[in-house]
Short mmCIF file of C-alpha atoms in Angstrom, two decimals:
data_model
loop_
_atom_site.label_atom_id
_atom_site.label_comp_id
_atom_site.label_asym_id
_atom_site.label_seq_id
_atom_site.Cartn_x
_atom_site.Cartn_y
_atom_site.Cartn_z
CA UNK A 1373 31.47 36.55 -77.15
CA UNK A 1374 28.67 35.12 -76.10
CA UNK A 1375 28.44 32.98 -73.73
CA UNK A 1376 24.36 32.01 -73.46
CA UNK A 1377 22.61 28.52 -74.51
CA UNK A 1378 21.00 28.36 -77.97
CA UNK A 1379 18.28 26.47 -78.02
CA UNK A 1380 17.14 25.22 -81.54
CA UNK A 1381 13.65 24.88 -83.04
CA UNK A 1382 13.47 21.79 -82.22
CA UNK A 1383 14.95 21.62 -79.20
CA UNK A 1384 11.91 24.43 -78.32
CA UNK A 1385 9.49 22.31 -79.57
CA UNK A 1386 10.20 19.02 -77.16
CA UNK A 1387 10.79 21.41 -74.23
CA UNK A 1388 7.49 23.05 -74.64
CA UNK A 1389 5.85 19.14 -75.03
CA UNK A 1390 7.69 18.13 -71.68
CA UNK A 1391 6.35 20.88 -70.29
CA UNK A 1392 2.84 20.37 -71.34
CA UNK A 1393 3.20 16.18 -70.74
CA UNK A 1394 3.74 16.88 -66.66
CA UNK A 1395 1.60 20.02 -66.13
CA UNK A 1396 -1.49 17.57 -67.85
CA UNK A 1397 0.31 14.55 -65.53
CA UNK A 1398 -0.10 16.57 -62.72
CA UNK A 1399 -3.39 17.53 -63.77
CA UNK A 1400 -4.02 13.85 -64.37
CA UNK A 1401 -2.98 13.10 -60.56
CA UNK A 1402 -4.78 15.85 -58.85
CA UNK A 1403 -7.82 14.17 -60.96
CA UNK A 1404 -6.72 10.80 -60.12
CA UNK A 1405 -6.50 11.46 -56.36
CA UNK A 1406 -9.76 13.47 -56.42
CA UNK A 1407 -11.52 10.51 -57.40
CA UNK A 1408 -9.90 8.41 -54.84
CA UNK A 1409 -10.49 11.38 -52.30
CA UNK A 1410 -13.85 10.97 -53.20
CA UNK A 1411 -14.11 7.21 -53.68
CA UNK A 1412 -12.60 6.81 -50.04
CA UNK A 1413 -14.92 9.01 -48.26
CA UNK A 1414 -17.73 6.42 -49.79
CA UNK A 1415 -15.92 3.29 -49.72
CA UNK A 1416 -13.42 3.68 -46.40
CA UNK A 1417 -16.08 5.15 -44.22
CA UNK A 1418 -18.89 2.82 -45.24
CA UNK A 1419 -16.25 -0.02 -44.59
CA UNK A 1420 -15.66 1.12 -41.73
CA UNK A 1421 -18.99 1.55 -40.23
CA UNK A 1422 -20.04 -2.11 -41.40
CA UNK A 1423 -17.47 -2.92 -39.49
CA UNK A 1424 -17.53 -1.09 -36.44
CA UNK A 1425 -19.81 -1.56 -33.75
CA UNK A 1426 -20.86 1.70 -32.98
CA UNK A 1427 -20.12 5.23 -35.61
CA UNK A 1428 -16.98 6.52 -37.61
CA UNK A 1429 -17.59 10.06 -38.36
CA UNK A 1430 -15.05 11.95 -40.29
CA UNK A 1431 -14.92 15.85 -40.53
CA UNK A 1432 -13.27 16.40 -44.07
CA UNK A 1433 -11.08 14.15 -46.68
CA UNK A 1434 -8.25 14.96 -48.92
CA UNK A 1435 -5.35 13.61 -50.91
CA UNK A 1436 -1.46 14.49 -50.45
CA UNK A 1437 0.46 15.13 -53.50
CA UNK A 1438 2.19 11.73 -52.47
CA UNK A 1439 -0.56 9.75 -52.99
CA UNK A 1440 -1.74 9.62 -49.52
CA UNK A 1441 -5.12 10.28 -47.52
CA UNK A 1442 -5.81 12.93 -45.34
CA UNK A 1443 -8.75 12.53 -43.05
CA UNK A 1444 -9.55 15.59 -40.87
CA UNK A 1445 -11.66 15.79 -37.11
CA UNK A 1446 -12.51 11.69 -37.18
CA UNK A 1447 -14.28 10.50 -34.40
CA UNK A 1448 -15.12 6.87 -33.39
CA UNK A 1449 -17.69 6.37 -30.76
CA UNK A 1450 -19.64 2.86 -29.34
CA UNK A 1451 -22.92 1.76 -29.36
CA UNK A 1452 -23.52 3.48 -26.55
CA UNK A 1453 -22.49 6.66 -28.39
CA UNK A 1454 -19.88 7.45 -25.75
CA UNK A 1455 -16.28 8.51 -27.65
CA UNK A 1456 -13.95 5.98 -28.08
CA UNK A 1457 -11.34 7.82 -29.81
CA UNK A 1458 -10.41 11.00 -31.40
CA UNK A 1459 -7.70 12.07 -34.10
CA UNK A 1460 -7.01 15.89 -35.21
CA UNK A 1461 -5.79 14.19 -37.93
CA UNK A 1462 -5.20 10.77 -39.74
CA UNK A 1463 -3.04 9.85 -42.82
CA UNK A 1464 -3.58 6.63 -44.75
CA UNK A 1465 -1.06 5.66 -47.22
CA UNK A 1466 -2.19 3.66 -50.17
CA UNK A 1467 0.07 1.20 -52.67
CA UNK A 1468 1.39 3.19 -56.05
CA UNK A 1469 -0.73 0.29 -57.42
CA UNK A 1470 -2.89 0.95 -56.57
CA UNK A 1471 -3.03 4.35 -57.04
CA UNK A 1472 -2.93 4.15 -60.84
CA UNK A 1473 -5.85 1.51 -60.41
CA UNK A 1474 -7.91 3.68 -58.26
CA UNK A 1475 -8.35 1.61 -55.64
CA UNK A 1476 -9.14 2.59 -52.55
CA UNK A 1477 -10.74 0.27 -49.99
CA UNK A 1478 -8.94 -1.25 -46.67
CA UNK A 1479 -7.28 -3.78 -48.55
CA UNK A 1480 -5.15 -0.96 -50.36
CA UNK A 1481 -4.07 0.96 -47.29
CA UNK A 1482 -0.22 -0.07 -46.04
CA UNK A 1483 -0.30 2.33 -43.27
CA UNK A 1484 -2.05 4.74 -40.97
CA UNK A 1485 -0.47 7.47 -38.48
CA UNK A 1486 -2.93 9.47 -35.73
CA UNK A 1487 -2.14 12.69 -35.29
CA UNK A 1488 -2.39 13.73 -31.71
CA UNK A 1489 -5.21 10.89 -31.07
CA UNK A 1490 -7.20 10.83 -27.97
CA UNK A 1491 -8.33 7.11 -26.46
CA UNK A 1492 -10.21 6.06 -24.54
CA UNK A 1493 -10.48 2.33 -23.17
CA UNK A 1494 -13.10 1.26 -20.52
CA UNK A 1495 -13.07 -2.07 -18.71
CA UNK A 1496 -16.75 -2.73 -18.58
CA UNK A 1497 -18.24 -5.17 -14.77
CA UNK A 1498 -17.33 -8.25 -16.53
CA UNK A 1499 -13.59 -7.37 -16.86
CA UNK A 1500 -13.84 -6.78 -20.76
CA UNK A 1501 -12.41 -3.83 -22.38
CA UNK A 1502 -14.76 -1.26 -24.29
CA UNK A 1503 -12.26 -1.84 -27.40
CA UNK A 1504 -12.98 -5.31 -27.11
CA UNK A 1505 -16.76 -4.85 -27.86
CA UNK A 1506 -16.27 -2.07 -31.09
CA UNK A 1507 -15.59 -4.42 -33.82
CA UNK A 1508 -18.80 -6.48 -34.67
CA UNK A 1509 -18.72 -10.09 -33.86
CA UNK A 1510 -17.65 -12.11 -37.23
CA UNK A 1511 -16.30 -8.79 -39.12
CA UNK A 1512 -12.91 -9.40 -36.99
CA UNK A 1513 -12.16 -11.92 -40.08
CA UNK A 1514 -13.29 -10.20 -42.54
CA UNK A 1515 -11.17 -7.11 -42.40
CA UNK A 1516 -8.89 -6.78 -45.20
CA UNK A 1517 -6.12 -4.09 -43.71
CA UNK A 1518 -2.87 -5.35 -42.74
CA UNK A 1519 -0.64 -2.62 -42.90
CA UNK A 1520 0.70 -0.72 -39.58
CA UNK A 1521 -0.48 1.30 -37.76
CA UNK A 1522 1.37 4.58 -36.13
CA UNK A 1523 0.60 6.98 -33.08
CA UNK A 1524 2.57 10.26 -32.88
CA UNK A 1525 1.88 12.16 -29.58
CA UNK A 1526 -1.12 10.52 -28.55
CA UNK A 1527 -2.77 10.19 -24.94
CA UNK A 1528 -4.26 7.48 -23.91
CA UNK A 1529 -7.27 7.52 -20.66
CA UNK A 1530 -7.65 4.01 -18.69
CA UNK A 1531 -10.72 3.43 -17.24
CA UNK A 1532 -11.07 0.52 -15.13
CA UNK A 1533 -12.56 -0.52 -11.35
CA UNK A 1534 -8.94 0.43 -9.99
CA UNK A 1535 -9.75 3.90 -10.70
CA UNK A 1536 -8.57 6.38 -13.56
CA UNK A 1537 -4.81 6.42 -15.06
CA UNK A 1538 -3.84 8.60 -18.31
CA UNK A 1539 -1.03 8.12 -20.11
CA UNK A 1540 0.38 10.70 -22.46
CA UNK A 1541 2.64 11.29 -25.31
CA UNK A 1542 1.52 7.62 -26.53
CA UNK A 1543 4.52 7.08 -29.82
CA UNK A 1544 4.69 4.06 -31.62
CA UNK A 1545 2.80 1.67 -33.85
CA UNK A 1546 0.66 -1.45 -33.59
CA UNK A 1547 1.18 -3.87 -36.59
CA UNK A 1548 -1.90 -5.42 -38.43
CA UNK A 1549 0.08 -7.68 -40.39
CA UNK A 1550 -0.90 -11.27 -38.83
CA UNK A 1551 -4.57 -9.52 -37.97
CA UNK A 1552 -6.32 -10.71 -35.85
CA UNK A 1553 -3.22 -10.76 -33.96
CA UNK A 1554 -1.88 -7.53 -33.50
CA UNK A 1555 1.80 -6.40 -32.68
CA UNK A 1556 2.71 -3.63 -30.54
CA UNK A 1557 5.75 -1.22 -29.53
CA UNK A 1558 4.48 1.73 -27.97
CA UNK A 1559 6.06 4.43 -25.68
CA UNK A 1560 4.52 6.98 -23.12
CA UNK A 1561 4.23 8.46 -19.75
CA UNK A 1562 2.94 8.02 -17.25
CA UNK A 1563 2.79 11.22 -14.88
CA UNK A 1564 6.75 11.59 -15.32
CA UNK A 1565 7.17 8.16 -15.91
CA UNK A 1566 8.46 7.19 -19.16
CA UNK A 1567 6.75 3.18 -20.17
CA UNK A 1568 7.41 1.00 -23.00
CA UNK A 1569 4.86 -1.44 -23.75
CA UNK A 1570 5.65 -4.60 -26.29
CA UNK A 1571 3.43 -7.93 -27.22
CA UNK A 1572 0.82 -8.84 -29.08
CA UNK A 1573 -2.53 -8.76 -28.52
CA UNK A 1574 -5.49 -10.98 -30.19
CA UNK A 1575 -9.05 -9.11 -30.26
CA UNK A 1576 -11.28 -11.61 -28.31
CA UNK A 1577 -8.13 -13.81 -28.27
CA UNK A 1578 -4.99 -14.26 -26.38
CA UNK A 1579 -2.74 -12.28 -25.97
CA UNK A 1580 0.31 -10.80 -24.28
CA UNK A 1581 1.77 -7.05 -23.60
CA UNK A 1582 5.19 -6.31 -21.33
CA UNK A 1583 5.33 -3.10 -19.85
CA UNK A 1584 8.79 -1.87 -19.33
CA UNK A 1585 9.75 1.20 -16.72
CA UNK A 1586 13.62 1.71 -15.71
CA UNK A 1587 12.13 4.05 -12.75
CA UNK A 1588 8.83 5.01 -12.15
CA UNK A 1589 7.16 7.15 -9.13
CA UNK A 1590 4.83 4.50 -7.17
CA UNK A 1591 2.17 7.63 -7.30
CA UNK A 1592 2.04 7.23 -11.30
CA UNK A 1593 2.14 3.34 -11.26
CA UNK A 1594 -2.01 2.00 -11.14
CA UNK A 1595 -1.40 0.17 -7.66
CA UNK A 1596 -5.07 0.92 -7.08
CA UNK A 1597 -5.77 -1.78 -9.07
CA UNK A 1598 -4.58 -3.80 -5.94
CA UNK A 1599 -7.82 -2.88 -4.64
CA UNK A 1600 -5.92 -1.67 -1.05
CA UNK A 1601 -8.58 1.72 -0.63
CA UNK A 1602 -6.85 1.78 3.27
CA UNK A 1603 -3.07 2.19 2.09
CA UNK A 1604 -2.86 6.07 0.63
CA UNK A 1605 0.91 6.46 -0.80
CA UNK A 1606 2.44 9.69 -0.33
CA UNK A 1607 6.00 8.69 -1.80
CA UNK A 1608 8.30 6.35 -3.18
CA UNK A 1609 10.28 5.36 -6.39
CA UNK A 1610 10.15 1.84 -8.37
CA UNK A 1611 12.79 0.74 -10.17
CA UNK A 1612 13.54 -1.87 -13.17
CA UNK A 1613 10.19 -2.37 -13.41
CA UNK A 1614 8.17 -4.81 -15.52
CA UNK A 1615 4.83 -5.96 -15.96
CA UNK A 1616 2.82 -8.59 -18.32
CA UNK A 1617 -0.51 -8.44 -19.16
CA UNK A 1618 -1.83 -12.31 -20.63
CA UNK A 1619 -5.13 -13.24 -21.69
CA UNK A 1620 -5.10 -17.32 -22.44
CA UNK A 1621 -8.14 -19.18 -22.63
CA UNK A 1622 -10.33 -15.91 -21.74
CA UNK A 1623 -8.59 -15.11 -18.60
CA UNK A 1624 -6.84 -12.40 -18.25
CA UNK A 1625 -3.44 -12.03 -15.77
CA UNK A 1626 -0.80 -9.91 -14.32
CA UNK A 1627 2.89 -10.61 -13.58
CA UNK A 1628 5.16 -8.07 -12.68
CA UNK A 1629 8.04 -7.38 -10.88
CA UNK A 1630 10.53 -4.11 -9.23
CA UNK A 1631 12.61 -2.55 -6.96
CA UNK A 1632 10.88 -0.65 -4.65
CA UNK A 1633 12.89 2.46 -2.71
CA UNK A 1634 11.78 5.00 0.00
CA UNK A 1635 8.25 4.20 0.38
CA UNK A 1636 5.96 6.38 2.05
CA UNK A 1637 2.58 5.53 3.23
CA UNK A 1638 -0.36 5.45 5.89
CA UNK A 1639 -2.23 2.25 6.18
CA UNK A 1640 -4.92 1.62 9.26
CA UNK A 1641 -3.70 4.04 11.58
CA UNK A 1642 0.36 3.90 11.03
CA UNK A 1643 2.90 5.75 9.17
CA UNK A 1644 5.34 3.82 6.81
CA UNK A 1645 8.27 5.55 5.56
CA UNK A 1646 12.44 4.39 4.02
CA UNK A 1647 10.46 1.58 2.63
CA UNK A 1648 12.45 -0.27 0.15
CA UNK A 1649 12.54 -4.25 -1.16
CA UNK A 1650 12.14 -6.62 -4.13
CA UNK A 1651 8.56 -6.59 -5.01
CA UNK A 1652 6.79 -9.04 -7.55
CA UNK A 1653 2.86 -10.01 -8.69
CA UNK A 1654 1.66 -13.39 -10.21
CA UNK A 1655 -1.68 -15.32 -9.58
CA UNK A 1656 -3.34 -12.11 -7.84
CA UNK A 1657 -0.59 -12.63 -5.72
CA UNK A 1658 2.20 -9.22 -4.46
CA UNK A 1659 5.57 -11.14 -3.17
CA UNK A 1660 7.87 -9.17 -1.13
CA UNK A 1661 11.23 -10.00 -0.60
CA UNK A 1662 14.39 -8.47 1.51
CA UNK A 1663 11.78 -6.03 2.73
CA UNK A 1664 12.39 -3.53 5.62
CA UNK A 1665 10.47 -0.43 6.10
CA UNK A 1666 9.66 2.20 9.20
CA UNK A 1667 6.36 1.57 11.13
CA UNK A 1668 5.95 5.06 13.24
CA UNK A 1669 10.06 5.41 12.80
CA UNK A 1670 11.01 1.82 13.74
CA UNK A 1671 12.21 -0.34 11.03
CA UNK A 1672 10.60 -3.70 10.85
CA UNK A 1673 11.58 -6.45 8.31
CA UNK A 1674 9.15 -8.36 6.11
CA UNK A 1675 8.69 -10.58 3.67
CA UNK A 1676 5.74 -12.67 2.47
CA UNK A 1677 2.48 -12.32 0.43
CA UNK A 1678 -0.03 -9.28 0.15
CA UNK A 1679 -3.65 -11.36 -1.87
CA UNK A 1680 -6.11 -8.48 -2.94
CA UNK A 1681 -9.41 -9.26 -2.06
CA UNK A 1682 -12.87 -6.77 -1.33
CA UNK A 1683 -11.52 -3.11 -1.40
CA UNK A 1684 -8.75 -4.15 0.79
CA UNK A 1685 -5.11 -6.19 1.21
CA UNK A 1686 -5.32 -9.52 2.90
CA UNK A 1687 -1.52 -10.38 4.89
CA UNK A 1688 0.32 -12.72 4.72
CA UNK A 1689 3.83 -11.82 5.87
CA UNK A 1690 6.61 -12.72 8.52
CA UNK A 1691 8.04 -9.57 9.87
CA UNK A 1692 10.53 -8.97 12.54
CA UNK A 1693 12.52 -6.27 14.28
CA UNK A 1694 15.86 -6.01 16.30
CA UNK A 1695 14.83 -2.36 18.09
CA UNK A 1696 11.60 -1.54 17.85
CA UNK A 1697 10.44 1.50 20.44
CA UNK A 1698 7.39 -0.09 22.17
CA UNK A 1699 5.44 3.45 22.68
CA UNK A 1700 5.97 4.27 18.84
CA UNK A 1701 2.63 1.96 18.63
CA UNK A 1702 1.17 4.52 20.95
CA UNK A 1703 1.20 6.46 24.20
CA UNK A 1704 1.25 3.16 26.52
CA UNK A 1705 2.27 2.27 29.72
CA UNK A 1706 4.94 -0.21 27.77
CA UNK A 1707 8.26 1.33 27.13
CA UNK A 1708 11.36 0.47 25.73
CA UNK A 1709 13.12 -1.21 22.80
CA UNK A 1710 11.95 -4.94 21.81
CA UNK A 1711 13.09 -7.36 19.72
CA UNK A 1712 10.35 -9.88 18.09
CA UNK A 1713 9.52 -12.04 15.31
CA UNK A 1714 5.17 -11.78 14.57
CA UNK A 1715 3.28 -13.57 12.02
CA UNK A 1716 1.27 -10.88 10.01
CA UNK A 1717 -2.54 -11.95 9.08
CA UNK A 1718 -5.97 -9.87 8.30
CA UNK A 1719 -6.18 -7.11 5.99
CA UNK A 1720 -4.77 -3.35 5.75
CA UNK A 1721 -8.26 -2.27 7.20
CA UNK A 1722 -7.73 -4.69 10.08
CA UNK A 1723 -4.16 -6.25 10.53
CA UNK A 1724 -3.57 -8.98 13.09
CA UNK A 1725 -0.22 -10.62 14.36
CA UNK A 1726 0.76 -13.48 16.40
CA UNK A 1727 4.71 -13.87 17.73
CA UNK A 1728 7.05 -13.57 20.32
CA UNK A 1729 9.36 -10.10 21.49
CA UNK A 1730 12.69 -9.87 24.30
CA UNK A 1731 13.29 -6.54 26.07
CA UNK A 1732 16.59 -6.21 27.51
CA UNK A 1733 15.64 -2.89 29.59
CA UNK A 1734 12.03 -1.20 29.66
CA UNK A 1735 9.75 -0.18 32.14
CA UNK A 1736 5.34 -1.00 32.26
CA UNK A 1737 4.08 2.93 33.69
CA UNK A 1738 6.37 3.62 36.83
CA UNK A 1739 8.06 -0.71 37.07
CA UNK A 1740 11.30 -0.53 35.31
CA UNK A 1741 12.37 -4.29 34.49
CA UNK A 1742 15.36 -6.09 32.50
CA UNK A 1743 15.38 -9.32 30.42
CA UNK A 1744 11.96 -9.38 29.88
CA UNK A 1745 10.27 -11.90 27.42
CA UNK A 1746 6.73 -13.24 26.29
CA UNK A 1747 4.75 -13.54 23.66
CA UNK A 1748 1.96 -11.24 21.99
CA UNK A 1749 -1.27 -11.12 19.51
CA UNK A 1750 -2.91 -8.23 18.00
CA UNK A 1751 -6.26 -7.98 16.50
CA UNK A 1752 -8.26 -5.40 16.32
CA UNK A 1753 -6.48 -2.57 17.46
CA UNK A 1754 -5.63 -5.10 21.09
CA UNK A 1755 -2.04 -5.36 21.73
CA UNK A 1756 -2.37 -8.57 24.42
CA UNK A 1757 0.80 -10.22 26.54
CA UNK A 1758 0.93 -13.42 27.20
CA UNK A 1759 3.67 -15.65 29.55
CA UNK A 1760 5.34 -12.31 29.57
CA UNK A 1761 8.57 -12.11 32.33
CA UNK A 1762 11.11 -10.39 33.31
CA UNK A 1763 13.20 -9.01 36.00
CA UNK A 1764 12.21 -6.32 38.51
CA UNK A 1765 13.55 -4.85 41.73
CA UNK A 1766 15.46 -8.59 41.93
CA UNK A 1767 13.14 -10.88 41.72
CA UNK A 1768 10.71 -12.60 39.22
CA UNK A 1769 8.05 -9.80 37.97
CA UNK A 1770 5.43 -11.85 35.70
CA UNK A 1771 2.42 -10.09 33.31
CA UNK A 1772 -0.10 -10.63 31.25
CA UNK A 1773 -3.09 -8.52 29.70
CA UNK A 1774 -4.37 -6.16 26.91
CA UNK A 1775 -3.46 -2.92 25.94
CA UNK A 1776 -5.20 -0.51 23.57
CA UNK A 1777 -2.40 1.57 21.56
CA UNK A 1778 -4.68 4.02 20.20
CA UNK A 1779 -6.85 5.04 23.37
CA UNK A 1780 -3.76 4.25 25.80
CA UNK A 1781 -6.19 1.53 27.36
CA UNK A 1782 -4.49 -1.15 29.89
CA UNK A 1783 -5.80 -4.45 31.29
CA UNK A 1784 -3.03 -6.60 32.59
CA UNK A 1785 -2.67 -8.51 35.65
CA UNK A 1786 1.16 -8.11 37.67
CA UNK A 1787 2.62 -10.52 39.87
CA UNK A 1788 6.12 -10.30 41.69
CA UNK A 1789 7.90 -12.85 43.51
CA UNK A 1790 10.60 -12.77 45.94
CA UNK A 1791 10.79 -8.97 45.61
CA UNK A 1792 13.70 -6.98 46.85
CA UNK A 1793 11.82 -5.21 49.66
CA UNK A 1794 14.92 -2.58 49.96
CA UNK A 1795 14.60 -1.64 46.10
CA UNK A 1796 11.04 -0.73 46.48
CA UNK A 1797 11.96 2.08 49.20
CA UNK A 1798 13.87 4.39 49.93
CA UNK A 1799 13.92 3.97 53.42
CA UNK A 1800 15.40 1.24 55.34
CA UNK A 1801 13.09 -1.87 54.58
CA UNK A 1802 14.66 -5.20 54.61
CA UNK A 1803 12.77 -8.80 52.90
CA UNK A 1804 11.44 -10.34 49.96
CA UNK A 1805 7.98 -9.48 48.91
CA UNK A 1806 4.84 -11.17 46.91
CA UNK A 1807 2.66 -10.01 45.27
CA UNK A 1808 -0.32 -10.37 43.13
CA UNK A 1809 -2.35 -6.99 41.33
CA UNK A 1810 -5.07 -6.49 38.32
CA UNK A 1811 -4.31 -3.17 36.87
CA UNK A 1812 -6.54 -0.85 35.23
CA UNK A 1813 -6.06 2.62 32.95
CA UNK A 1814 -5.49 4.48 30.67
CA UNK A 1815 -2.46 6.05 29.85
CA UNK A 1816 0.81 6.11 32.27
CA UNK A 1817 -1.21 7.82 35.06
CA UNK A 1818 -4.37 7.72 37.42
CA UNK A 1819 -4.78 4.01 36.95
CA UNK A 1820 -6.75 1.66 39.09
CA UNK A 1821 -5.17 -1.25 40.51
CA UNK A 1822 -6.72 -3.88 42.87
CA UNK A 1823 -4.26 -6.78 45.04
CA UNK A 1824 -2.74 -8.62 47.84
CA UNK A 1825 1.03 -8.69 49.03
CA UNK A 1826 3.16 -10.62 51.33
CA UNK A 1827 6.55 -10.94 53.35
CA UNK A 1828 8.51 -13.43 55.07
CA UNK A 1829 10.90 -12.65 57.64
CA UNK A 1830 12.26 -8.99 57.62
CA UNK A 1831 12.61 -5.91 59.28
CA UNK A 1832 11.49 -2.11 59.58
CA UNK A 1833 14.16 0.49 60.58
CA UNK A 1834 15.93 -1.98 62.12
CA UNK A 1835 12.91 -3.85 64.39
CA UNK A 1836 11.80 -7.25 63.06
CA UNK A 1837 9.56 -9.03 62.06
CA UNK A 1838 8.41 -12.31 61.26
CA UNK A 1839 5.79 -12.16 58.34
CA UNK A 1840 3.25 -9.16 57.04
CA UNK A 1841 0.28 -9.42 54.38
CA UNK A 1842 -2.40 -7.12 53.00
CA UNK A 1843 -4.54 -6.48 50.81
CA UNK A 1844 -4.83 -2.69 48.60
CA UNK A 1845 -6.66 -0.52 46.20
CA UNK A 1846 -5.31 1.97 44.75
CA UNK A 1847 -7.10 5.11 42.90
CA UNK A 1848 -5.04 7.56 41.13
CA UNK A 1849 -2.95 8.80 44.09
CA UNK A 1850 -4.76 6.87 46.92
CA UNK A 1851 -4.12 3.88 47.92
CA UNK A 1852 -6.22 2.01 50.95
CA UNK A 1853 -5.36 -1.21 52.50
CA UNK A 1854 -7.14 -3.59 54.32
CA UNK A 1855 -6.55 -6.81 55.83
CA UNK A 1856 -2.54 -5.56 56.87
CA UNK A 1857 -1.51 -8.65 59.18
CA UNK A 1858 2.02 -8.19 61.34
CA UNK A 1859 3.20 -10.88 62.74
CA UNK A 1860 6.37 -10.00 65.37
CA UNK A 1861 7.92 -11.95 67.77
CA UNK A 1862 5.93 -10.57 70.60
CA UNK A 1863 2.26 -10.27 68.68
CA UNK A 1864 0.26 -9.38 65.78
CA UNK A 1865 -1.99 -6.94 65.29
CA UNK A 1866 -4.33 -6.14 61.91
CA UNK A 1867 -5.23 -2.96 60.59
CA UNK A 1868 -6.42 -0.26 57.61
CA UNK A 1869 -6.27 3.13 56.71
CA UNK A 1870 -5.38 4.88 53.16
CA UNK A 1871 -2.17 7.47 51.85
CA UNK A 1872 -3.18 10.98 50.89
CA UNK A 1873 -0.10 11.56 48.27
CA UNK A 1874 2.76 11.41 51.12
CA UNK A 1875 1.06 11.31 54.33
CA UNK A 1876 -0.23 7.70 55.61
CA UNK A 1877 -3.71 7.31 57.91
CA UNK A 1878 -3.65 4.17 59.84
CA UNK A 1879 -5.96 2.94 61.67
CA UNK A 1880 -5.32 -0.50 64.26
CA UNK A 1881 -8.43 -2.83 63.90
CA UNK A 1882 -7.04 -5.54 66.57
CA UNK A 1883 -4.07 -7.41 67.47
CA UNK A 1884 -2.00 -8.01 70.75
CA UNK A 1885 0.79 -5.52 71.78
CA UNK A 1886 4.64 -6.02 70.01
CA UNK A 1887 7.89 -6.65 71.55
CA UNK A 1888 7.97 -2.56 70.52
CA UNK A 1889 6.15 0.70 71.89
CA UNK A 1890 2.58 0.32 69.05
CA UNK A 1891 2.65 3.42 68.28
CA UNK A 1892 6.43 3.40 67.10
CA UNK A 1893 5.58 -0.18 65.23
CA UNK A 1894 2.69 1.15 63.73
CA UNK A 1895 4.25 4.35 61.61
CA UNK A 1896 7.01 2.33 60.86
CA UNK A 1897 4.87 -0.20 59.41
CA UNK A 1898 2.48 2.42 57.48
CA UNK A 1899 5.30 4.48 56.32
CA UNK A 1900 7.13 1.56 54.83
CA UNK A 1901 3.70 -0.30 53.38
CA UNK A 1902 2.54 3.07 51.68
CA UNK A 1903 6.34 3.17 49.76
CA UNK A 1904 5.46 0.18 49.27
CA UNK A 1905 2.93 0.15 47.45
CA UNK A 1906 2.64 2.76 45.56
CA UNK A 1907 5.91 2.18 43.70
CA UNK A 1908 5.34 -1.04 41.73
CA UNK A 1909 1.99 1.00 40.81
CA UNK A 1910 1.56 2.48 37.49
CA UNK A 1911 0.41 6.09 37.90
CA UNK A 1912 3.39 7.32 40.34
#
C-alpha cells in the first residue's frame, strides 16, 4: 500500500509558478536593495557632508536581506581633520514603505546602530565641545533624521582642561525624535566603575544629563576637573554618586553628591588616610559634611567648602580634633595630644589656619607641662603660638613664638612665674623662681637661649638666702651666666661663669663676706644655679 503524496498535474504547475514568483521577488528585492545602496551611497553621505563642518567617509555600503543598510569603516573628522568618531560597522534601518518606494534619504531612516564605535569629545579653550561645532550653523534645523541611534560596545575619550578620561563598554541609545533635543540613556565603564547616564541635550542650547554610579573608585572619577594639581589621590571609594551637568542660556554648571569612604591622598606635604564623609558640589563649590580624615595618622573632623581656583582649591573649612598628637606635624619640640578648633583658609598648596587649643599634658623640649591652652595660627609653613599658658614645676608658664614643622626650627619666648625651685633639681633647693627667656634652635637639642631669673627667699642645702638674680646664655650643652647676685643676711656677692656638662666653673666678681664660708656658699649656689637653668631649657 503506497503512503506517498500524489500531486496532480495542476498542483505541480501551481508549485512551479510559486517557486518562480518567489525567485523573481528575491531578484527584484535584491535589485531594489542594490539600487537603494547605490542611492544611499550618493544621498546619505552627500547629505551628511552638507551638515557636517568636516568630512564623513565610508569604506563600503551594502544592504542586508532584512532591509538594513550596512556601512563599514565609517570615519567622521572635524574641520581641522581631527577624528571625532570612527565605527567598524553602522547599520541603518529604513521603513518598509521607504524601501518599497526606493527612498534612502535621512527622513527615511528609522534607527542607526553603531558597533564598536570610538568617539572623541574635546573641549576647547573657550569651553565649547568639538561636537557642538561639528554641525554647520543653521543646518541643525534642516536635519530630517528623527530616529534612534543605538551604541553597542563603544568607547568615548573625553579631553578637557581637567585632563583626559576614557569610557569603555558604552551601550545605550540617543533619541532624536525631538531634535535638536536629544534624549540620552547610556551605560559605560570608567576604569572598573560602572556608570549610567540619562538626560537630554539640545545641540548648542540647553540641556541636562545626570550620571550615576552605585560605587566608584575615586581614581576613576574626573576629580582633576576640580583643578587641585597638588592633591594626589591614592585610594578611596565614592558611593551613591549622582552628578548632573546642566546648560542654560549658554552657562554650564555641575551639581554632584555622594559619600566618600577610605580616602587616601597627599596634599601640601601631609598624608591623608581613612577619609570619609558626605560630599556635594554646586555653584562651583565642593561642600563637605560630617567629614573625618587622618592627617599624618591623627584624626581630624571637618566641614565647609572647597572652591577650585588657579590649579588649586581655595579652602573654607571648620576643623577640629580631640586628641591630635602635636608631633605628627613634624619633629618639633612641642609634644603631646591636643584638642583644637580651627578655621582653615588659603589653598591646598598653601593652607592657613587659626584657632585655639588645649593640652591636658605635654612637653616643650625638656619642659613637661599640664593644663596647656592658647591660640595658634598656621601660615606659610609656620606655626605661631600666642597667649599660650600652662602649669609647669607647680608654677605658671607662658610661651609664645613660632615653630616651623618642616625644618624643626623654633623661635620662642618663655616665662615662668612662681615656679617651685625644688622641682627643678634633684638636690635640696627651696624657694620660688621667676624667669624669662628667648629660646631659638632646631629640633629637640642644640638650642640657644638667652634670659634672666630671680628668686625671693630660699635656701640651698639648708643655707638660707634672701634673694638671688642673674642672667644666662645657653648654647648647646654649655651655659654662661653673669650678673649673678646672691643676697644673704650676712651680705651679698656677685659672680659669673659657665657650666660644661655637670661641671660648674664660677669666679667671684665682687661682694661682702656672707655668714657661711664663701667657698661653701659659692659652691652650693653655682651647683644649684647650673642645675636649675639646664632643667627648663630645651636641649637637655
